[in-house]
């Protein structure tokens, strides 16, 4: 299986304190990797580095065999990170989910007509169990925490991402939303071969879906 991420001699340091120290790690395309470890062990830091939202203090990260700069086009349109507390635009559900599709369109990544965008939003919303007719015109502040997280997940799924990084996506949502988010992640791999990395304390979920498991302690991989 081809390698999508390769990390070599990675260290990340915040305020003179080492948060992550990984000699070598490779992640294969189309796999689901579970990431566990106590709070503060470096899971979010690793996910941010894989999302290329920041550079490691030291070391090299190859994405599809190439070094990528934070926010390079290739990374921005291929890799997406969903955090525990998602950020939504202060707009409707429809506008939140269409935002990424419109930016892609602007950059000539995919030719999305308004009709195609609407169809993609409908499909993405159905993946997370949100009825288009009920939710598409709802504003960001008319959603429960679980619904907001599902909107954030739908916004990522609408892009059919090459890589989906999930940082405790079900930690602060209701049971139904957690179930829909877990289901949607599974479908993304089956339908598009999306490579997924999930940081979660939900060991049952990780055991069920993951091909590989990384356990971090104080910034190092211990298993
Ligand atoms: P986890 O996701 O496993 O809880 P994090 O990656 O969030 O771990 O944090 C790893 C360590 O780095 C912790 O000691 C945390 O306090 C520290 N840390 C994380 N982000 C920052 C930051 N922006 N500035 C300073 N220290 C940070």
PDB file of C-alpha atoms and ligand atoms in Angstrom:
ATOM      1  CA  UNK A   1       0.000   0.000   0.000  1.00  0.00           C
ATOM      2  CA  UNK A   2       1.344   3.466  -0.865  1.00  0.00           C
ATOM      3  CA  UNK A   3       2.496   5.753   1.918  1.00  0.00           C
ATOM      4  CA  UNK A   4       0.609   9.028   2.339  1.00  0.00           C
ATOM      5  CA  UNK A   5       2.431  10.486   5.380  1.00  0.00           C
ATOM      6  CA  UNK A   6       6.027   9.924   6.366  1.00  0.00           C
ATOM      7  CA  UNK A   7       7.415  11.639   9.473  1.00  0.00           C
ATOM      8  CA  UNK A   8      11.151  11.690  10.116  1.00  0.00           C
ATOM      9  CA  UNK A   9      12.805  12.918  13.326  1.00  0.00           C
ATOM     10  CA  UNK A  10       9.882  15.132  14.267  1.00  0.00           C
ATOM     11  CA  UNK A  11      10.063  17.304  17.356  1.00  0.00           C
ATOM     12  CA  UNK A  12       7.589  19.973  18.348  1.00  0.00           C
ATOM     13  CA  UNK A  13       8.465  22.382  21.102  1.00  0.00           C
ATOM     14  CA  UNK A  14       6.178  24.952  22.769  1.00  0.00           C
ATOM     15  CA  UNK A  15       7.820  27.504  25.062  1.00  0.00           C
ATOM     16  CA  UNK A  16      11.000  25.424  25.497  1.00  0.00           C
ATOM     17  CA  UNK A  17       8.919  22.334  26.357  1.00  0.00           C
ATOM     18  CA  UNK A  18       8.991  19.323  24.060  1.00  0.00           C
ATOM     19  CA  UNK A  19       5.403  18.248  23.244  1.00  0.00           C
ATOM     20  CA  UNK A  20       6.201  15.709  20.540  1.00  0.00           C
ATOM     21  CA  UNK A  21       9.227  13.590  19.679  1.00  0.00           C
ATOM     22  CA  UNK A  22       8.705  11.021  16.907  1.00  0.00           C
ATOM     23  CA  UNK A  23      11.699   9.368  15.252  1.00  0.00           C
ATOM     24  CA  UNK A  24       9.738   7.776  12.440  1.00  0.00           C
ATOM     25  CA  UNK A  25       6.115   7.221  11.491  1.00  0.00           C
ATOM     26  CA  UNK A  26       4.490   6.261   8.228  1.00  0.00           C
ATOM     27  CA  UNK A  27       0.784   6.119   7.457  1.00  0.00           C
ATOM     28  CA  UNK A  28      -0.507   4.207   4.450  1.00  0.00           C
ATOM     29  CA  UNK A  29      -3.133   5.516   2.058  1.00  0.00           C
ATOM     30  CA  UNK A  30      -6.696   4.468   2.767  1.00  0.00           C
ATOM     31  CA  UNK A  31      -6.037   3.245   6.309  1.00  0.00           C
ATOM     32  CA  UNK A  32      -7.732   4.261   9.548  1.00  0.00           C
ATOM     33  CA  UNK A  33      -5.309   4.979  12.393  1.00  0.00           C
ATOM     34  CA  UNK A  34      -6.370   5.368  16.009  1.00  0.00           C
ATOM     35  CA  UNK A  35      -4.455   7.771  18.217  1.00  0.00           C
ATOM     36  CA  UNK A  36      -4.619   7.348  21.972  1.00  0.00           C
ATOM     37  CA  UNK A  37      -2.743   8.626  25.002  1.00  0.00           C
ATOM     38  CA  UNK A  38      -3.368  10.600  28.187  1.00  0.00           C
ATOM     39  CA  UNK A  39      -4.351  14.274  28.034  1.00  0.00           C
ATOM     40  CA  UNK A  40      -1.314  16.341  27.111  1.00  0.00           C
ATOM     41  CA  UNK A  41       0.492  13.438  25.432  1.00  0.00           C
ATOM     42  CA  UNK A  42       0.694  15.238  22.073  1.00  0.00           C
ATOM     43  CA  UNK A  43      -2.289  13.879  20.099  1.00  0.00           C
ATOM     44  CA  UNK A  44      -3.622  17.287  18.999  1.00  0.00           C
ATOM     45  CA  UNK A  45      -0.123  18.473  18.213  1.00  0.00           C
ATOM     46  CA  UNK A  46       0.451  15.469  15.958  1.00  0.00           C
ATOM     47  CA  UNK A  47      -2.895  16.034  14.190  1.00  0.00           C
ATOM     48  CA  UNK A  48      -2.096  19.726  13.615  1.00  0.00           C
ATOM     49  CA  UNK A  49       1.239  18.758  12.093  1.00  0.00           C
ATOM     50  CA  UNK A  50      -0.448  16.168   9.844  1.00  0.00           C
ATOM     51  CA  UNK A  51      -2.966  18.869   8.834  1.00  0.00           C
ATOM     52  CA  UNK A  52      -0.022  21.181   8.031  1.00  0.00           C
ATOM     53  CA  UNK A  53      -1.626  23.965  10.042  1.00  0.00           C
ATOM     54  CA  UNK A  54       1.770  24.447  11.699  1.00  0.00           C
ATOM     55  CA  UNK A  55       5.349  23.396  11.007  1.00  0.00           C
ATOM     56  CA  UNK A  56       7.225  21.041  13.316  1.00  0.00           C
ATOM     57  CA  UNK A  57      10.045  22.682  15.265  1.00  0.00           C
ATOM     58  CA  UNK A  58      12.379  20.043  13.827  1.00  0.00           C
ATOM     59  CA  UNK A  59      12.160  17.240  11.297  1.00  0.00           C
ATOM     60  CA  UNK A  60      10.443  16.447   8.042  1.00  0.00           C
ATOM     61  CA  UNK A  61       6.893  15.482   7.098  1.00  0.00           C
ATOM     62  CA  UNK A  62       6.342  14.107   3.614  1.00  0.00           C
ATOM     63  CA  UNK A  63       2.837  14.116   2.149  1.00  0.00           C
ATOM     64  CA  UNK A  64       2.535  11.820  -0.861  1.00  0.00           C
ATOM     65  CA  UNK A  65       6.337  11.809  -0.997  1.00  0.00           C
ATOM     66  CA  UNK A  66       6.730  15.601  -0.993  1.00  0.00           C
ATOM     67  CA  UNK A  67       7.496  18.244   1.617  1.00  0.00           C
ATOM     68  CA  UNK A  68       4.477  20.564   1.833  1.00  0.00           C
ATOM     69  CA  UNK A  69       4.330  24.055   3.288  1.00  0.00           C
ATOM     70  CA  UNK A  70       1.502  24.888   5.713  1.00  0.00           C
ATOM     71  CA  UNK A  71      -1.618  25.878   3.776  1.00  0.00           C
ATOM     72  CA  UNK A  72      -0.180  24.860   0.384  1.00  0.00           C
ATOM     73  CA  UNK A  73      -2.923  24.285  -2.193  1.00  0.00           C
ATOM     74  CA  UNK A  74      -2.349  20.540  -2.236  1.00  0.00           C
ATOM     75  CA  UNK A  75      -2.747  20.282   1.525  1.00  0.00           C
ATOM     76  CA  UNK A  76      -5.586  22.786   1.873  1.00  0.00           C
ATOM     77  CA  UNK A  77      -7.712  20.913  -0.596  1.00  0.00           C
ATOM     78  CA  UNK A  78      -6.698  17.377   0.335  1.00  0.00           C
ATOM     79  CA  UNK A  79      -6.396  17.334   4.127  1.00  0.00           C
ATOM     80  CA  UNK A  80      -9.052  18.391   6.608  1.00  0.00           C
ATOM     81  CA  UNK A  81      -9.110  18.470  10.408  1.00  0.00           C
ATOM     82  CA  UNK A  82     -12.222  18.298  12.586  1.00  0.00           C
ATOM     83  CA  UNK A  83     -11.670  19.319  16.208  1.00  0.00           C
ATOM     84  CA  UNK A  84     -13.686  18.708  19.356  1.00  0.00           C
ATOM     85  CA  UNK A  85     -15.045  22.272  19.345  1.00  0.00           C
ATOM     86  CA  UNK A  86     -15.673  23.012  15.681  1.00  0.00           C
ATOM     87  CA  UNK A  87     -15.582  26.515  14.319  1.00  0.00           C
ATOM     88  CA  UNK A  88     -18.696  27.424  12.319  1.00  0.00           C
ATOM     89  CA  UNK A  89     -19.181  30.601  10.309  1.00  0.00           C
ATOM     90  CA  UNK A  90     -21.880  32.830  11.786  1.00  0.00           C
ATOM     91  CA  UNK A  91     -24.126  31.909   8.885  1.00  0.00           C
ATOM     92  CA  UNK A  92     -26.587  29.194   7.872  1.00  0.00           C
ATOM     93  CA  UNK A  93     -25.863  25.478   7.720  1.00  0.00           C
ATOM     94  CA  UNK A  94     -26.021  25.667   3.918  1.00  0.00           C
ATOM     95  CA  UNK A  95     -23.445  28.463   3.788  1.00  0.00           C
ATOM     96  CA  UNK A  96     -21.176  26.660   6.218  1.00  0.00           C
ATOM     97  CA  UNK A  97     -21.135  23.479   4.143  1.00  0.00           C
ATOM     98  CA  UNK A  98     -20.901  25.260   0.784  1.00  0.00           C
ATOM     99  CA  UNK A  99     -17.965  27.448   1.887  1.00  0.00           C
ATOM    100  CA  UNK A 100     -15.207  24.942   1.117  1.00  0.00           C
ATOM    101  CA  UNK A 101     -16.820  23.890  -2.162  1.00  0.00           C
ATOM    102  CA  UNK A 102     -17.007  27.510  -3.316  1.00  0.00           C
ATOM    103  CA  UNK A 103     -13.363  28.151  -2.430  1.00  0.00           C
ATOM    104  CA  UNK A 104     -12.357  25.080  -4.405  1.00  0.00           C
ATOM    105  CA  UNK A 105     -14.421  26.299  -7.320  1.00  0.00           C
ATOM    106  CA  UNK A 106     -12.675  29.686  -7.138  1.00  0.00           C
ATOM    107  CA  UNK A 107      -9.304  27.944  -7.315  1.00  0.00           C
ATOM    108  CA  UNK A 108     -10.422  25.852 -10.268  1.00  0.00           C
ATOM    109  CA  UNK A 109     -10.182  22.606  -8.267  1.00  0.00           C
ATOM    110  CA  UNK A 110     -13.623  21.411  -9.237  1.00  0.00           C
ATOM    111  CA  UNK A 111     -16.251  22.954 -11.464  1.00  0.00           C
ATOM    112  CA  UNK A 112     -19.175  23.198  -9.078  1.00  0.00           C
ATOM    113  CA  UNK A 113     -22.299  24.834 -10.451  1.00  0.00           C
ATOM    114  CA  UNK A 114     -24.837  26.042  -7.864  1.00  0.00           C
ATOM    115  CA  UNK A 115     -26.949  22.982  -8.668  1.00  0.00           C
ATOM    116  CA  UNK A 116     -23.993  20.630  -8.151  1.00  0.00           C
ATOM    117  CA  UNK A 117     -23.099  22.347  -4.885  1.00  0.00           C
ATOM    118  CA  UNK A 118     -26.668  21.928  -3.638  1.00  0.00           C
ATOM    119  CA  UNK A 119     -26.595  18.236  -4.503  1.00  0.00           C
ATOM    120  CA  UNK A 120     -23.234  17.756  -2.733  1.00  0.00           C
ATOM    121  CA  UNK A 121     -24.557  19.519   0.373  1.00  0.00           C
ATOM    122  CA  UNK A 122     -27.674  17.361   0.371  1.00  0.00           C
ATOM    123  CA  UNK A 123     -25.554  14.195   0.180  1.00  0.00           C
ATOM    124  CA  UNK A 124     -23.062  15.358   2.835  1.00  0.00           C
ATOM    125  CA  UNK A 125     -25.924  16.265   5.188  1.00  0.00           C
ATOM    126  CA  UNK A 126     -27.538  12.875   4.672  1.00  0.00           C
ATOM    127  CA  UNK A 127     -24.220  11.201   5.602  1.00  0.00           C
ATOM    128  CA  UNK A 128     -24.432  12.770   9.063  1.00  0.00           C
ATOM    129  CA  UNK A 129     -28.191  12.315   9.414  1.00  0.00           C
ATOM    130  CA  UNK A 130     -29.218  15.964   8.986  1.00  0.00           C
ATOM    131  CA  UNK A 131     -32.418  16.491   6.984  1.00  0.00           C
ATOM    132  CA  UNK A 132     -31.738  19.071   4.261  1.00  0.00           C
ATOM    133  CA  UNK A 133     -35.245  20.594   4.440  1.00  0.00           C
ATOM    134  CA  UNK A 134     -35.089  21.032   8.202  1.00  0.00           C
ATOM    135  CA  UNK A 135     -31.501  22.159   8.683  1.00  0.00           C
ATOM    136  CA  UNK A 136     -30.136  23.860   5.571  1.00  0.00           C
ATOM    137  CA  UNK A 137     -31.533  27.321   6.455  1.00  0.00           C
ATOM    138  CA  UNK A 138     -30.825  27.064  10.194  1.00  0.00           C
ATOM    139  CA  UNK A 139     -28.326  29.561  11.537  1.00  0.00           C
ATOM    140  CA  UNK A 140     -25.197  28.485  13.390  1.00  0.00           C
ATOM    141  CA  UNK A 141     -26.713  29.544  16.744  1.00  0.00           C
ATOM    142  CA  UNK A 142     -29.893  27.514  16.219  1.00  0.00           C
ATOM    143  CA  UNK A 143     -28.055  24.187  16.479  1.00  0.00           C
ATOM    144  CA  UNK A 144     -27.317  21.904  19.423  1.00  0.00           C
ATOM    145  CA  UNK A 145     -23.658  21.081  20.069  1.00  0.00           C
ATOM    146  CA  UNK A 146     -24.077  17.684  18.396  1.00  0.00           C
ATOM    147  CA  UNK A 147     -25.834  19.168  15.358  1.00  0.00           C
ATOM    148  CA  UNK A 148     -23.109  21.813  15.009  1.00  0.00           C
ATOM    149  CA  UNK A 149     -20.455  19.085  15.078  1.00  0.00           C
ATOM    150  CA  UNK A 150     -22.389  17.170  12.403  1.00  0.00           C
ATOM    151  CA  UNK A 151     -22.532  20.305  10.229  1.00  0.00           C
ATOM    152  CA  UNK A 152     -18.759  20.685  10.620  1.00  0.00           C
ATOM    153  CA  UNK A 153     -18.309  17.028   9.657  1.00  0.00           C
ATOM    154  CA  UNK A 154     -20.654  17.429   6.636  1.00  0.00           C
ATOM    155  CA  UNK A 155     -18.635  20.471   5.501  1.00  0.00           C
ATOM    156  CA  UNK A 156     -15.553  18.264   5.415  1.00  0.00           C
ATOM    157  CA  UNK A 157     -17.259  15.282   3.791  1.00  0.00           C
ATOM    158  CA  UNK A 158     -18.678  17.491   1.009  1.00  0.00           C
ATOM    159  CA  UNK A 159     -15.059  17.948  -0.124  1.00  0.00           C
ATOM    160  CA  UNK A 160     -14.487  14.171  -0.406  1.00  0.00           C
ATOM    161  CA  UNK A 161     -11.179  14.660   1.416  1.00  0.00           C
ATOM    162  CA  UNK A 162      -8.093  12.595   0.712  1.00  0.00           C
ATOM    163  CA  UNK A 163      -7.284  12.772   4.448  1.00  0.00           C
ATOM    164  CA  UNK A 164      -9.704  13.269   7.333  1.00  0.00           C
ATOM    165  CA  UNK A 165      -8.163  14.038  10.735  1.00  0.00           C
ATOM    166  CA  UNK A 166     -10.529  13.768  13.693  1.00  0.00           C
ATOM    167  CA  UNK A 167      -9.544  15.209  17.068  1.00  0.00           C
ATOM    168  CA  UNK A 168     -11.939  13.894  19.728  1.00  0.00           C
ATOM    169  CA  UNK A 169     -14.893  14.499  17.376  1.00  0.00           C
ATOM    170  CA  UNK A 170     -17.437  12.745  19.585  1.00  0.00           C
ATOM    171  CA  UNK A 171     -16.167  13.799  23.017  1.00  0.00           C
ATOM    172  CA  UNK A 172     -18.733  16.507  23.684  1.00  0.00           C
ATOM    173  CA  UNK A 173     -21.746  15.499  21.621  1.00  0.00           C
ATOM    174  CA  UNK A 174     -24.951  13.545  22.294  1.00  0.00           C
ATOM    175  CA  UNK A 175     -25.107   9.800  21.600  1.00  0.00           C
ATOM    176  CA  UNK A 176     -27.039  10.107  18.335  1.00  0.00           C
ATOM    177  CA  UNK A 177     -24.604  12.668  16.916  1.00  0.00           C
ATOM    178  CA  UNK A 178     -21.637  10.538  18.000  1.00  0.00           C
ATOM    179  CA  UNK A 179     -23.155   7.544  16.224  1.00  0.00           C
ATOM    180  CA  UNK A 180     -23.756   9.531  13.008  1.00  0.00           C
ATOM    181  CA  UNK A 181     -20.212  10.953  13.044  1.00  0.00           C
ATOM    182  CA  UNK A 182     -18.674   7.503  13.552  1.00  0.00           C
ATOM    183  CA  UNK A 183     -20.832   6.130  10.734  1.00  0.00           C
ATOM    184  CA  UNK A 184     -19.915   8.973   8.371  1.00  0.00           C
ATOM    185  CA  UNK A 185     -16.183   8.438   8.967  1.00  0.00           C
ATOM    186  CA  UNK A 186     -16.536   4.750   8.108  1.00  0.00           C
ATOM    187  CA  UNK A 187     -18.429   5.586   4.907  1.00  0.00           C
ATOM    188  CA  UNK A 188     -15.768   8.107   3.821  1.00  0.00           C
ATOM    189  CA  UNK A 189     -13.152   5.365   3.805  1.00  0.00           C
ATOM    190  CA  UNK A 190     -15.394   2.884   2.006  1.00  0.00           C
ATOM    191  CA  UNK A 191     -16.663   5.350  -0.619  1.00  0.00           C
ATOM    192  CA  UNK A 192     -13.591   7.449  -1.362  1.00  0.00           C
ATOM    193  CA  UNK A 193     -10.686   5.554   0.198  1.00  0.00           C
ATOM    194  CA  UNK A 194     -10.131   8.483   2.569  1.00  0.00           C
ATOM    195  CA  UNK A 195      -7.152   8.084   4.911  1.00  0.00           C
ATOM    196  CA  UNK A 196      -8.369   8.759   8.447  1.00  0.00           C
ATOM    197  CA  UNK A 197      -6.580   9.438  11.745  1.00  0.00           C
ATOM    198  CA  UNK A 198      -8.774   9.545  14.853  1.00  0.00           C
ATOM    199  CA  UNK A 199      -7.708  10.798  18.279  1.00  0.00           C
ATOM    200  CA  UNK A 200     -10.307   9.542  20.724  1.00  0.00           C
ATOM    201  CA  UNK A 201     -10.830   8.152  24.194  1.00  0.00           C
ATOM    202  CA  UNK A 202     -13.576   5.931  22.746  1.00  0.00           C
ATOM    203  CA  UNK A 203     -11.557   2.718  22.647  1.00  0.00           C
ATOM    204  CA  UNK A 204     -14.522   0.625  21.442  1.00  0.00           C
ATOM    205  CA  UNK A 205     -14.858   2.831  18.357  1.00  0.00           C
ATOM    206  CA  UNK A 206     -11.139   2.696  17.623  1.00  0.00           C
ATOM    207  CA  UNK A 207     -11.051  -1.078  18.095  1.00  0.00           C
ATOM    208  CA  UNK A 208     -13.949  -1.436  15.682  1.00  0.00           C
ATOM    209  CA  UNK A 209     -12.679   0.728  12.807  1.00  0.00           C
ATOM    210  CA  UNK A 210      -8.906   1.123  13.022  1.00  0.00           C
ATOM    211  CA  UNK A 211      -6.281  -0.779  11.024  1.00  0.00           C
ATOM    212  CA  UNK A 212      -3.459   0.680  13.109  1.00  0.00           C
ATOM    213  CA  UNK A 213      -3.104   2.136  16.559  1.00  0.00           C
ATOM    214  CA  UNK A 214      -0.592   4.683  17.846  1.00  0.00           C
ATOM    215  CA  UNK A 215      -0.261   5.210  21.585  1.00  0.00           C
ATOM    216  CA  UNK A 216       1.487   8.380  22.713  1.00  0.00           C
ATOM    217  CA  UNK A 217       2.961   9.051  26.134  1.00  0.00           C
ATOM    218  CA  UNK A 218       4.642  12.389  26.824  1.00  0.00           C
ATOM    219  CA  UNK A 219       5.026  13.046  23.109  1.00  0.00           C
ATOM    220  CA  UNK A 220       6.600   9.718  22.163  1.00  0.00           C
ATOM    221  CA  UNK A 221       5.098   6.701  20.439  1.00  0.00           C
ATOM    222  CA  UNK A 222       5.188   3.831  22.892  1.00  0.00           C
ATOM    223  CA  UNK A 223       3.223   1.314  20.820  1.00  0.00           C
TER     224      UNK A 223
HETATM  225  P1  LIG B   1      -3.312  16.026  23.753  1.00  0.00           P
HETATM  226  O1  LIG B   1      -4.020  16.326  22.484  1.00  0.00           O
HETATM  227  O2  LIG B   1      -2.806  14.613  23.824  1.00  0.00           O
HETATM  228  O3  LIG B   1      -4.114  16.393  24.979  1.00  0.00           O
HETATM  229  P2  LIG B   1      -1.635  18.312  23.074  1.00  0.00           P
HETATM  230  O4  LIG B   1      -0.981  18.051  21.795  1.00  0.00           O
HETATM  231  O5  LIG B   1      -2.816  19.218  23.100  1.00  0.00           O
HETATM  232  O6  LIG B   1      -1.978  16.922  23.799  1.00  0.00           O
HETATM  233  O7  LIG B   1      -0.565  18.929  24.085  1.00  0.00           O
HETATM  234  C1  LIG B   1       0.735  18.372  24.278  1.00  0.00           C
HETATM  235  C2  LIG B   1       1.495  19.273  25.238  1.00  0.00           C
HETATM  236  O8  LIG B   1       1.774  20.526  24.605  1.00  0.00           O
HETATM  237  C3  LIG B   1       0.752  19.601  26.521  1.00  0.00           C
HETATM  238  O9  LIG B   1       1.688  19.678  27.571  1.00  0.00           O
HETATM  239  C4  LIG B   1       0.154  20.961  26.238  1.00  0.00           C
HETATM  240  O10 LIG B   1      -0.016  21.703  27.428  1.00  0.00           O
HETATM  241  C5  LIG B   1       1.207  21.603  25.343  1.00  0.00           C
HETATM  242  N1  LIG B   1       0.629  22.561  24.378  1.00  0.00           N
HETATM  243  C6  LIG B   1      -0.270  22.275  23.426  1.00  0.00           C
HETATM  244  N2  LIG B   1      -0.537  23.370  22.682  1.00  0.00           N
HETATM  245  C7  LIG B   1       0.229  24.367  23.187  1.00  0.00           C
HETATM  246  C8  LIG B   1       0.398  25.743  22.833  1.00  0.00           C
HETATM  247  N3  LIG B   1      -0.255  26.296  21.821  1.00  0.00           N
HETATM  248  N4  LIG B   1       1.285  26.466  23.571  1.00  0.00           N
HETATM  249  C9  LIG B   1       1.968  25.897  24.586  1.00  0.00           C
HETATM  250  N5  LIG B   1       1.854  24.614  24.951  1.00  0.00           N
HETATM  251  C10 LIG B   1       0.994  23.840  24.268  1.00  0.00           C
END
